[in-house]
CSV table of C-alpha atoms in Angstrom, one decimal:
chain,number,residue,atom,x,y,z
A,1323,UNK,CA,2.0,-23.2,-4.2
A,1324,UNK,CA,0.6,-20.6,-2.1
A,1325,UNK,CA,0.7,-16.8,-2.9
A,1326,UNK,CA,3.8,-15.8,-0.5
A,1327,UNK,CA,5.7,-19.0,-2.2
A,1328,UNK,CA,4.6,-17.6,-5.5
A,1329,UNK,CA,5.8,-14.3,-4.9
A,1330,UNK,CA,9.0,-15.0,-3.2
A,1331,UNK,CA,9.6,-17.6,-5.9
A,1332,UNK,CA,9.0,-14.6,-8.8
A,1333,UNK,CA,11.4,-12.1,-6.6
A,1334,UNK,CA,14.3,-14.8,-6.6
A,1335,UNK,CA,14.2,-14.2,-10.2
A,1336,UNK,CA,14.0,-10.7,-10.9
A,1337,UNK,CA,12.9,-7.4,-9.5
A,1338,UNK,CA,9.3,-7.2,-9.3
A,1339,UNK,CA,7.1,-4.5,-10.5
A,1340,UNK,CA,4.1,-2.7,-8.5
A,1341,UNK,CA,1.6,-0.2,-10.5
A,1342,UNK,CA,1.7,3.1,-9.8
A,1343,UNK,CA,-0.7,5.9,-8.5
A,1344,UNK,CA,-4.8,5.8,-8.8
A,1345,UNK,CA,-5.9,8.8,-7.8
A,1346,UNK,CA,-3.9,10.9,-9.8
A,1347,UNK,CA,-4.8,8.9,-12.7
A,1348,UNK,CA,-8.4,9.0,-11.8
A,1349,UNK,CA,-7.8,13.1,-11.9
A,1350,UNK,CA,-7.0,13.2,-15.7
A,1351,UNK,CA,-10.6,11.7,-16.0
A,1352,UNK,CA,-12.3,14.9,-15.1
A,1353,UNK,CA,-15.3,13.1,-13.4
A,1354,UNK,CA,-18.2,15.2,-12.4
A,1355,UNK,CA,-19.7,14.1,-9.6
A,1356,UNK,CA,-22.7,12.7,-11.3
A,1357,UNK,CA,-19.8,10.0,-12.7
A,1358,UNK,CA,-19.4,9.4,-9.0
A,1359,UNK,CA,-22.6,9.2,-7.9
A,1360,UNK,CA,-23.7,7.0,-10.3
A,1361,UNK,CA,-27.6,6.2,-9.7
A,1362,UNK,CA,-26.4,5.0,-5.7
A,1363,UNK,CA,-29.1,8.1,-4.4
A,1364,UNK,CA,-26.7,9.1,-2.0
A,1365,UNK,CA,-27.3,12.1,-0.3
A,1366,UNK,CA,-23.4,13.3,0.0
A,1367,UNK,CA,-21.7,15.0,-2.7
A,1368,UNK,CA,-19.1,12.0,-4.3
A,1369,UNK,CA,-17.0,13.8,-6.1
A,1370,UNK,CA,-13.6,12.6,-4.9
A,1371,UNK,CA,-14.8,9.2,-3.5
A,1372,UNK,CA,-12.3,6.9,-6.2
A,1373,UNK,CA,-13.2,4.1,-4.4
A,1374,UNK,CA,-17.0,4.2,-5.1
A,1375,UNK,CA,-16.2,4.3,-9.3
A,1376,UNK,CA,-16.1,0.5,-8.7
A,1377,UNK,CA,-19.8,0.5,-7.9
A,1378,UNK,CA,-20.7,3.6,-10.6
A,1379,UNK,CA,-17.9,3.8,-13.4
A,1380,UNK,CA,-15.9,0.6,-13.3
A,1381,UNK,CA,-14.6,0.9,-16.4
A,1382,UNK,CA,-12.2,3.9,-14.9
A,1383,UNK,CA,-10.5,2.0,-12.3
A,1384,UNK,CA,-10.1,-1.2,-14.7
A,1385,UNK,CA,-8.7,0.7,-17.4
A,1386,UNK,CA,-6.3,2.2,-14.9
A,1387,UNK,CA,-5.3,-1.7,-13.9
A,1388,UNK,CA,-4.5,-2.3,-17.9
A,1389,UNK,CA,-2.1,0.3,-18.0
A,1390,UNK,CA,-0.2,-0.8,-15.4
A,1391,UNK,CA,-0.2,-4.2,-16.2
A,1392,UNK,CA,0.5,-3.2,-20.0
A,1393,UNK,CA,3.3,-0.9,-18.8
A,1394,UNK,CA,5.0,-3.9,-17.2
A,1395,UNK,CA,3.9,-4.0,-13.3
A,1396,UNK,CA,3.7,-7.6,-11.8
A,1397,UNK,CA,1.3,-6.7,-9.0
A,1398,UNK,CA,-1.8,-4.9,-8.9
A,1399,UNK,CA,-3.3,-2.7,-5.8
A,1400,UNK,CA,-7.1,-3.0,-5.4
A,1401,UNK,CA,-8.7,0.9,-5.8
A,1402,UNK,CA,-9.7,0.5,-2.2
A,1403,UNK,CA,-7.3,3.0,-0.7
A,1404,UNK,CA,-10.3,4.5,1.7
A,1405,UNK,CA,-13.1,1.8,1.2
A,1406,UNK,CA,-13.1,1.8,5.1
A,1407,UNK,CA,-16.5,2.2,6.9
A,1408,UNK,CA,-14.1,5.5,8.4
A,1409,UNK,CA,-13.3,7.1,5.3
A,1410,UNK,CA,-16.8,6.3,3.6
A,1411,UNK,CA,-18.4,8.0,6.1
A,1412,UNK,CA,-17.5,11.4,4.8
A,1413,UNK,CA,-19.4,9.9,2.0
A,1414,UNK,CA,-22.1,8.6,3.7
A,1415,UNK,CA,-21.3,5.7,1.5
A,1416,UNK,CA,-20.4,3.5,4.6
A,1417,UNK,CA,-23.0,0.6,3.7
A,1418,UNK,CA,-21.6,0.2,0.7
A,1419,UNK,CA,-17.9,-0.6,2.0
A,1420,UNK,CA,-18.3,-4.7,1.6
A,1421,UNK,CA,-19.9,-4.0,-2.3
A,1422,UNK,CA,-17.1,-1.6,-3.1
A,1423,UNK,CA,-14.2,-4.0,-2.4
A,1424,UNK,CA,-15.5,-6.9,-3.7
A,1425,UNK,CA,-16.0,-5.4,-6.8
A,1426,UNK,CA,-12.5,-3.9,-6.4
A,1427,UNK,CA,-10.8,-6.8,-6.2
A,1428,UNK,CA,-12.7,-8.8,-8.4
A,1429,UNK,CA,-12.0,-6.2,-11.6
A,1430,UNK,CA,-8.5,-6.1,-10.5
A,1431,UNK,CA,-8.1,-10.2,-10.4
A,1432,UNK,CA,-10.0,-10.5,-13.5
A,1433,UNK,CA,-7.5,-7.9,-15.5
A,1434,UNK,CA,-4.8,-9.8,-14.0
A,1435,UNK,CA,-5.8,-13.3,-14.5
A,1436,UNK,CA,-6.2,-11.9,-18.3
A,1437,UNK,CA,-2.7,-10.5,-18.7
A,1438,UNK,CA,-1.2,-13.9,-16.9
A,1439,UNK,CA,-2.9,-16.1,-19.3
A,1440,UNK,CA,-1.2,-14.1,-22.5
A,1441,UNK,CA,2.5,-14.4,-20.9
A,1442,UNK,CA,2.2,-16.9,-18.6
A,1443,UNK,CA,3.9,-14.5,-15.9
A,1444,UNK,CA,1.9,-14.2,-12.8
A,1445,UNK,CA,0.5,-11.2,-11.8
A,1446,UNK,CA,-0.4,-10.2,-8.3
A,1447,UNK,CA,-3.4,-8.5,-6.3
A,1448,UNK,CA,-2.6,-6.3,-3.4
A,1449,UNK,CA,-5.8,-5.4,-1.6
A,1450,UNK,CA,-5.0,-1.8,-0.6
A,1451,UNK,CA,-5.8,-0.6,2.9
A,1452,UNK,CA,-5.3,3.1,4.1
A,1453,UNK,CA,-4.6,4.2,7.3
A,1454,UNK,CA,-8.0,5.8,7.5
A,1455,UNK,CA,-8.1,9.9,8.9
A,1456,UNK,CA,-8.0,8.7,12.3
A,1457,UNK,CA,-5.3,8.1,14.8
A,1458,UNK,CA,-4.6,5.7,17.7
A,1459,UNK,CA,-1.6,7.5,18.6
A,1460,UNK,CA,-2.4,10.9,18.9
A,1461,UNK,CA,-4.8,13.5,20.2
A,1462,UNK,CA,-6.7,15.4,17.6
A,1463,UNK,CA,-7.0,18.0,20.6
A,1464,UNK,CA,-3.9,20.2,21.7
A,1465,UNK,CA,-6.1,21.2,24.8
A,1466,UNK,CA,-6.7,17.0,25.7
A,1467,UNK,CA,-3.6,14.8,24.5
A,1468,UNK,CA,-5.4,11.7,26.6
A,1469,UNK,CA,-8.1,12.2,24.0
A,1470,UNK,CA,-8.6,9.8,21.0
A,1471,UNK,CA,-11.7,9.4,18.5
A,1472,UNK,CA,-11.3,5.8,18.4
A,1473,UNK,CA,-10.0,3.1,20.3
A,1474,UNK,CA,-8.0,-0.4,19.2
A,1475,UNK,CA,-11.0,-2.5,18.7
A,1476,UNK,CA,-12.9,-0.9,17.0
A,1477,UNK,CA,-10.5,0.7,14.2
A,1478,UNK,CA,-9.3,-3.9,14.1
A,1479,UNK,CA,-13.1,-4.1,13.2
A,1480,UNK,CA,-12.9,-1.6,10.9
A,1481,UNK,CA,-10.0,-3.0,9.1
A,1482,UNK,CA,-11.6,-6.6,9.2
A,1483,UNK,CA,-14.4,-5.7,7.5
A,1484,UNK,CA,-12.3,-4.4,4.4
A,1485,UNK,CA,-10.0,-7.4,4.6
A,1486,UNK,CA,-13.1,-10.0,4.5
A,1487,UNK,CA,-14.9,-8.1,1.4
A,1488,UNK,CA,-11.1,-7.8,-0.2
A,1489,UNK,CA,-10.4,-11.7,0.3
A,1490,UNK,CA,-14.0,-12.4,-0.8
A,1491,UNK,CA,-13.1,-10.8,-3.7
A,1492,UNK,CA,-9.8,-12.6,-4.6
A,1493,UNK,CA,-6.7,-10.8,-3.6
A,1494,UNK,CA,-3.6,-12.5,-2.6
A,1495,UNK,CA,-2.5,-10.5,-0.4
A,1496,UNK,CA,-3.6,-7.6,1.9
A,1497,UNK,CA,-1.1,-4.4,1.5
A,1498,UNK,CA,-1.7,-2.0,4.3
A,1499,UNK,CA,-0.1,1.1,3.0
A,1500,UNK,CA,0.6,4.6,4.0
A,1501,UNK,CA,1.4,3.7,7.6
A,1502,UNK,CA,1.8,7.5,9.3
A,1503,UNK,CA,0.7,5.7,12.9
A,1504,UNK,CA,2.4,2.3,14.1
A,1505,UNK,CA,-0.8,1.4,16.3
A,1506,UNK,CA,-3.0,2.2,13.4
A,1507,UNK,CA,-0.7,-0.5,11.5
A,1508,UNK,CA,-1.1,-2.9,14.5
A,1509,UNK,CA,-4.8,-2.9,14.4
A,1510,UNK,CA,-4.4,-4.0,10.4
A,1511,UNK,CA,-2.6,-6.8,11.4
A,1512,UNK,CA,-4.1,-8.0,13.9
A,1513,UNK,CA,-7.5,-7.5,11.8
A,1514,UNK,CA,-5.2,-9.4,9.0
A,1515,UNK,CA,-4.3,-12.6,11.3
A,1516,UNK,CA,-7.6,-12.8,12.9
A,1517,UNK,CA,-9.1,-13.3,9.3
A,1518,UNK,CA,-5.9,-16.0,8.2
A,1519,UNK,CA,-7.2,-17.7,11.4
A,1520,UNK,CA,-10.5,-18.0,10.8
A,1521,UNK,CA,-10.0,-18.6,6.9
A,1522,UNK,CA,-7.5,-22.0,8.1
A,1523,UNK,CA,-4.9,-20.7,5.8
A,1524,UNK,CA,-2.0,-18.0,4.9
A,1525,UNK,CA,-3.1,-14.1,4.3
A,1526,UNK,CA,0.3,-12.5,3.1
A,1527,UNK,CA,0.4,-8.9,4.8
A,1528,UNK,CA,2.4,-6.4,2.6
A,1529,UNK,CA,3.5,-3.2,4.7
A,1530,UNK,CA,4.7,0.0,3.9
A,1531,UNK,CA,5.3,3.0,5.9
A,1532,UNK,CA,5.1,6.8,5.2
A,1533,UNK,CA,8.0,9.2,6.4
A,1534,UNK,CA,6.7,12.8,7.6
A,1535,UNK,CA,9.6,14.4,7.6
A,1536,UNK,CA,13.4,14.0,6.3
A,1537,UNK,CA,14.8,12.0,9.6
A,1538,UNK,CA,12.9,9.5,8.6
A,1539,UNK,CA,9.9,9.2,11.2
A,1540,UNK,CA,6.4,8.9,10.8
A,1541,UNK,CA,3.9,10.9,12.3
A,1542,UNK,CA,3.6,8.2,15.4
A,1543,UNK,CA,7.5,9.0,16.0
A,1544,UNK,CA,8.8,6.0,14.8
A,1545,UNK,CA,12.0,5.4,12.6
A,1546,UNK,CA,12.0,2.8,9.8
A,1547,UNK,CA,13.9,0.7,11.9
A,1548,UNK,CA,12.1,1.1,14.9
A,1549,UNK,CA,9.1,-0.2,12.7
A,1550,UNK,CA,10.0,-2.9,11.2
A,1551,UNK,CA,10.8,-4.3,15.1
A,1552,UNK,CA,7.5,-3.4,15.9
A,1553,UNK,CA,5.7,-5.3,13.3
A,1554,UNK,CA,8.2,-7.7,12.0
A,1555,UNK,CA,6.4,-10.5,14.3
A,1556,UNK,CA,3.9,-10.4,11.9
A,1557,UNK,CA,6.0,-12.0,9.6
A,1558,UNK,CA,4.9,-9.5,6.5
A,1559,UNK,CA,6.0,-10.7,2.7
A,1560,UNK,CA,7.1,-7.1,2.0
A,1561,UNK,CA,8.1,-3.9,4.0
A,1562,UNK,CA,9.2,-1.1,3.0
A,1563,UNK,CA,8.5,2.9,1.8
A,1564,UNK,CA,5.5,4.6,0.1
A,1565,UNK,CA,3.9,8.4,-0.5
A,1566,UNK,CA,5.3,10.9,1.8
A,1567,UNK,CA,8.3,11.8,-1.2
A,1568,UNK,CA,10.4,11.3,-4.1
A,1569,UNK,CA,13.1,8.8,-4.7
A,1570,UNK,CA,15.7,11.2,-4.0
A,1571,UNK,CA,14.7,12.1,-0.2
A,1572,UNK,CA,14.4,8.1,0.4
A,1573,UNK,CA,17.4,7.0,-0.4
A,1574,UNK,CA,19.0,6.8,3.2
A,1575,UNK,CA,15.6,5.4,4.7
A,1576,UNK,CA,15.8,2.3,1.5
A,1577,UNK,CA,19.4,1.1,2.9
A,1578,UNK,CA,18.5,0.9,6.1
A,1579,UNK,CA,15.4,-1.0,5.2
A,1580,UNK,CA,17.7,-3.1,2.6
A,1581,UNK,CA,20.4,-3.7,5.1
A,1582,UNK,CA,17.7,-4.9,8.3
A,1583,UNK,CA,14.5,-6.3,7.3
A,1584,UNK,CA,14.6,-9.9,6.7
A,1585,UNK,CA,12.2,-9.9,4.1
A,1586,UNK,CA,11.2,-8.1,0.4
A,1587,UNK,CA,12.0,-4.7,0.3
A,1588,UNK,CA,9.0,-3.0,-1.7
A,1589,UNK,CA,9.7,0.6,-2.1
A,1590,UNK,CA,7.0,3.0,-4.5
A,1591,UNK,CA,7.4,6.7,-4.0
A,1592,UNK,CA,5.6,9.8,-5.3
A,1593,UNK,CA,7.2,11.2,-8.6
A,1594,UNK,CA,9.4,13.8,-6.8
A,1595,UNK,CA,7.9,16.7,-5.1
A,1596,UNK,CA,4.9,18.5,-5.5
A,1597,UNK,CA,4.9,21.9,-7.1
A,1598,UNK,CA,2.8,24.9,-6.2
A,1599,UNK,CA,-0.4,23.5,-7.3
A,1600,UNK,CA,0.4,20.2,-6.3
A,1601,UNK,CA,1.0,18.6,-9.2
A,1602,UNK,CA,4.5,16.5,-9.6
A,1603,UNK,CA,6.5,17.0,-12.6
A,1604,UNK,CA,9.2,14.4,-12.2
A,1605,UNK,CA,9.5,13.1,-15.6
A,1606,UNK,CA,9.6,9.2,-15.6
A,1607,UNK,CA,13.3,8.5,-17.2
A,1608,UNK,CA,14.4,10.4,-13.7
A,1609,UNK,CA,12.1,8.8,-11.3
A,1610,UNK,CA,13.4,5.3,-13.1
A,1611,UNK,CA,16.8,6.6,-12.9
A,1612,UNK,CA,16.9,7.2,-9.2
A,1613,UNK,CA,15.0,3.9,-8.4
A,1614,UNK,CA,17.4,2.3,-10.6
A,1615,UNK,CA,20.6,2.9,-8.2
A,1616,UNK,CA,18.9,1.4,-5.4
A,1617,UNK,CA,18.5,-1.4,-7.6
A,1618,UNK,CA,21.8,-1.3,-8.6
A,1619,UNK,CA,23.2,-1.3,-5.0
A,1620,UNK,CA,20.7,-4.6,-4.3
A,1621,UNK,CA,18.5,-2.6,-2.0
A,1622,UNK,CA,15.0,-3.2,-3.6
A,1623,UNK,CA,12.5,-6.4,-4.3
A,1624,UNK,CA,9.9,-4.6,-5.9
A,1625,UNK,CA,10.1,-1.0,-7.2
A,1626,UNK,CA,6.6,1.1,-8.5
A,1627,UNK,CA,5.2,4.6,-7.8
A,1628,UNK,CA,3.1,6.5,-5.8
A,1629,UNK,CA,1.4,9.9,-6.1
A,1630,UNK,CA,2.3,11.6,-9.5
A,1631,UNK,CA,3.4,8.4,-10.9
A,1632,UNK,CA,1.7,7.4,-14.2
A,1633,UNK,CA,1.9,4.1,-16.7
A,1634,UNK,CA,5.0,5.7,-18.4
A,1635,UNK,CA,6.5,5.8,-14.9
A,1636,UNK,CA,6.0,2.2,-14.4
A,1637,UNK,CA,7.4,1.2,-18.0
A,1638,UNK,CA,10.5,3.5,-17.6
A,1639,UNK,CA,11.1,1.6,-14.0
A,1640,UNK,CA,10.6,-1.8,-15.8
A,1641,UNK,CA,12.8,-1.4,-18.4
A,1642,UNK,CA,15.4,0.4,-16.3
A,1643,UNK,CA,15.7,-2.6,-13.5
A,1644,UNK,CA,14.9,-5.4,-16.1
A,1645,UNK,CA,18.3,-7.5,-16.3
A,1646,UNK,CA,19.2,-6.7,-12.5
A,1647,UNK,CA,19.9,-9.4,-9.7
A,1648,UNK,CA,17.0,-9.0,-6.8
A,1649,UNK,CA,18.1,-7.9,-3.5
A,1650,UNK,CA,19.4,-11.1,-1.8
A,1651,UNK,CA,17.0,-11.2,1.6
A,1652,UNK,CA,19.7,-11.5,4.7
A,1653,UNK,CA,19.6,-13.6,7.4
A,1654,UNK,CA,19.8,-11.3,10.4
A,1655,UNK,CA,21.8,-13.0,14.0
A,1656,UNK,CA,19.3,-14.1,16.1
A,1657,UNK,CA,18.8,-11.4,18.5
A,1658,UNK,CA,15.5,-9.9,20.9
A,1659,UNK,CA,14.8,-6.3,18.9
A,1660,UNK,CA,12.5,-4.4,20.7
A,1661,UNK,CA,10.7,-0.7,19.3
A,1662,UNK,CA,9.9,2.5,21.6
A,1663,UNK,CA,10.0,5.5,19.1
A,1664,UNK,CA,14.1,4.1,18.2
A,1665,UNK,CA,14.7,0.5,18.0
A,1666,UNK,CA,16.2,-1.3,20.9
A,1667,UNK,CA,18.6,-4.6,20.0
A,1668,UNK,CA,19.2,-6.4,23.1
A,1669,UNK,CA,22.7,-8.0,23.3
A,1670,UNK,CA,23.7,-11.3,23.9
């Protein structure tokens, strides 16, 4: 059985469980940034760099994977939010991006392959792609809106080289998460089906979007519908919401995903708002709560959480959805759906 059959075969059962955030987790370490460093000799300052603690402090991010799985999650995300050659360049840490996702993934498979053999459940890896600091879609110059610090090809070879290193290191399936640009997203993919191709078998994209504002469009202008036409060719095992905010704002944005995507519906958002400092203070019983009506109303395949959300986030979601029929997926009319910034359903 491969990994999507797996997975699909799981979420027939029950509603699945993703972990919840990293970096805020990796926060309430305190790390100097002689943690970070580690003895690399790097000549940037690494405080802040949570991917590189793969490479320097593994035993951070892997203890971060046991909570999750000991709090109940199903399915894992690699620590390799911004282990791009983009991101680690701020770093100057970009040599190391094929070390520090294989060594991601591996810890995460091997913490999972551990909690499945005591339970027998299966448990997941997502390798976790950003959507790097760059955009295809806009101008980082008011005065040149033509302008663009990258182009196509090279952001798809940026993403390849993360998605070889992740596979390499044993994920099942590549989650490409955060999207704020749609051509940013497409670049992933296409990255993502180049490397199925070459590899002669299935890579199982996971995608999930991130709203900029309360009408539900990311920064590229696109509504969640208008997305999911504009990358449902690409045949992804999930879709569905991350980041951007709490439950609460997402509600509307989660039915409308539930009610058109012909596929899982994963949704994990931050624990509420941020406060002043920029901390979230959304206790767990009322993030699970508010996850829990979607569930309730079949919207959701696989709930989990996002910035602010901790272990005792994840339990209180498990334990609030455990019991609870899955969203059945629909089989949508066949129909030609097309995406500018609003979808576009051509009728018959």
């Amino acid at each position: 059985m491969t990994a999507r059959e797996k997975l699909q075969a799981e979420a027939a059962k029950r509603i699945l469980i993703t972990d919840g955030a990293f970096g805020t987790e990796i926060q309430n370490w305190k790390l100097s940034e002689a943690d970070y460093a580690g003895d690399l000799g790097l000549d940037h300052d690494q405080k802040g760099n949570n991917d590189i603690l793969a490479l320097t402090k593994p035993e951070v991010p892997e203890s971060i994977h046991r909570a999750y799985f000991a709090a109940g999650a199903d399915i894992a995300e690699t620590n390799t939010f911004s282990a791009n050659r983009i991101s680690q360049a701020d770093y100057g840490a970009e040599h190391l991006v094929r070390e520090i996702n294989v060594e991601s993934a591996r810890m995460a498979r091997r913490v999972a392959d551990e909690f499945a053999a005591k339970d027998g459940r299966p448990r997941f890896i997502a390798g976790a792609i950003g959507p790097t600091n760059k955009t295809l879609s806009l101008s980082p110059d008011v005065n040149d809106p033509g302008y663009r610090e990258i182009d196509f090809d090279y952001l798809k070879g940026v993403y390849r080289e993360q998605i070889d290193a992740l596979v390499e290191g044993g994920v099942d399936f590549i989650l490409i998460e955060t999207i704020f640009d749609t051509l940013n997203a497409k670049a992933g993919i296409m990255a993502t089906l180049d490397a199925a191709h070459d590899l002669g078998r299935d890579l199982p994209l996971m995608l999930s979007m991130t709203l900029t504002d309360l009408s539900g469009r990311n920064l590229s202008g696109h509504t969640v519908e208008a997305f999911w036409h504009a990358v449902r060719h690409a045949k992804p095992v999930t879709i569905g919401l991350n980041c951007s905010f709490g439950a609460e704002q997402l509600r509307p944005h989660v039915k409308t995903l539930s009610e058109t995507c012909d596929t899982l519906i994963m949704i994990y958002p931050n624990a509420g708002l941020p406060n002043e400092l920029g901390a979230y203070d959304e206790e767990p019983a009322t993030t699970a709560g508010l996850v829990g009506e979607w569930a309730v109303a079949g919207q959701v395949n696989v709930l989990g959480g996002c910035c602010g959300s901790t272990p005792a986030h994840i339990a209180a979601m498990a334990q609030k959805v455990r019991g609870l029929p899955p969203r059945a997926v629909p089989v949508p009319p066949v129909q030609t759906r097309l995406a500018g910034l609003e979808p576009f359903t051509m009728a018959a």
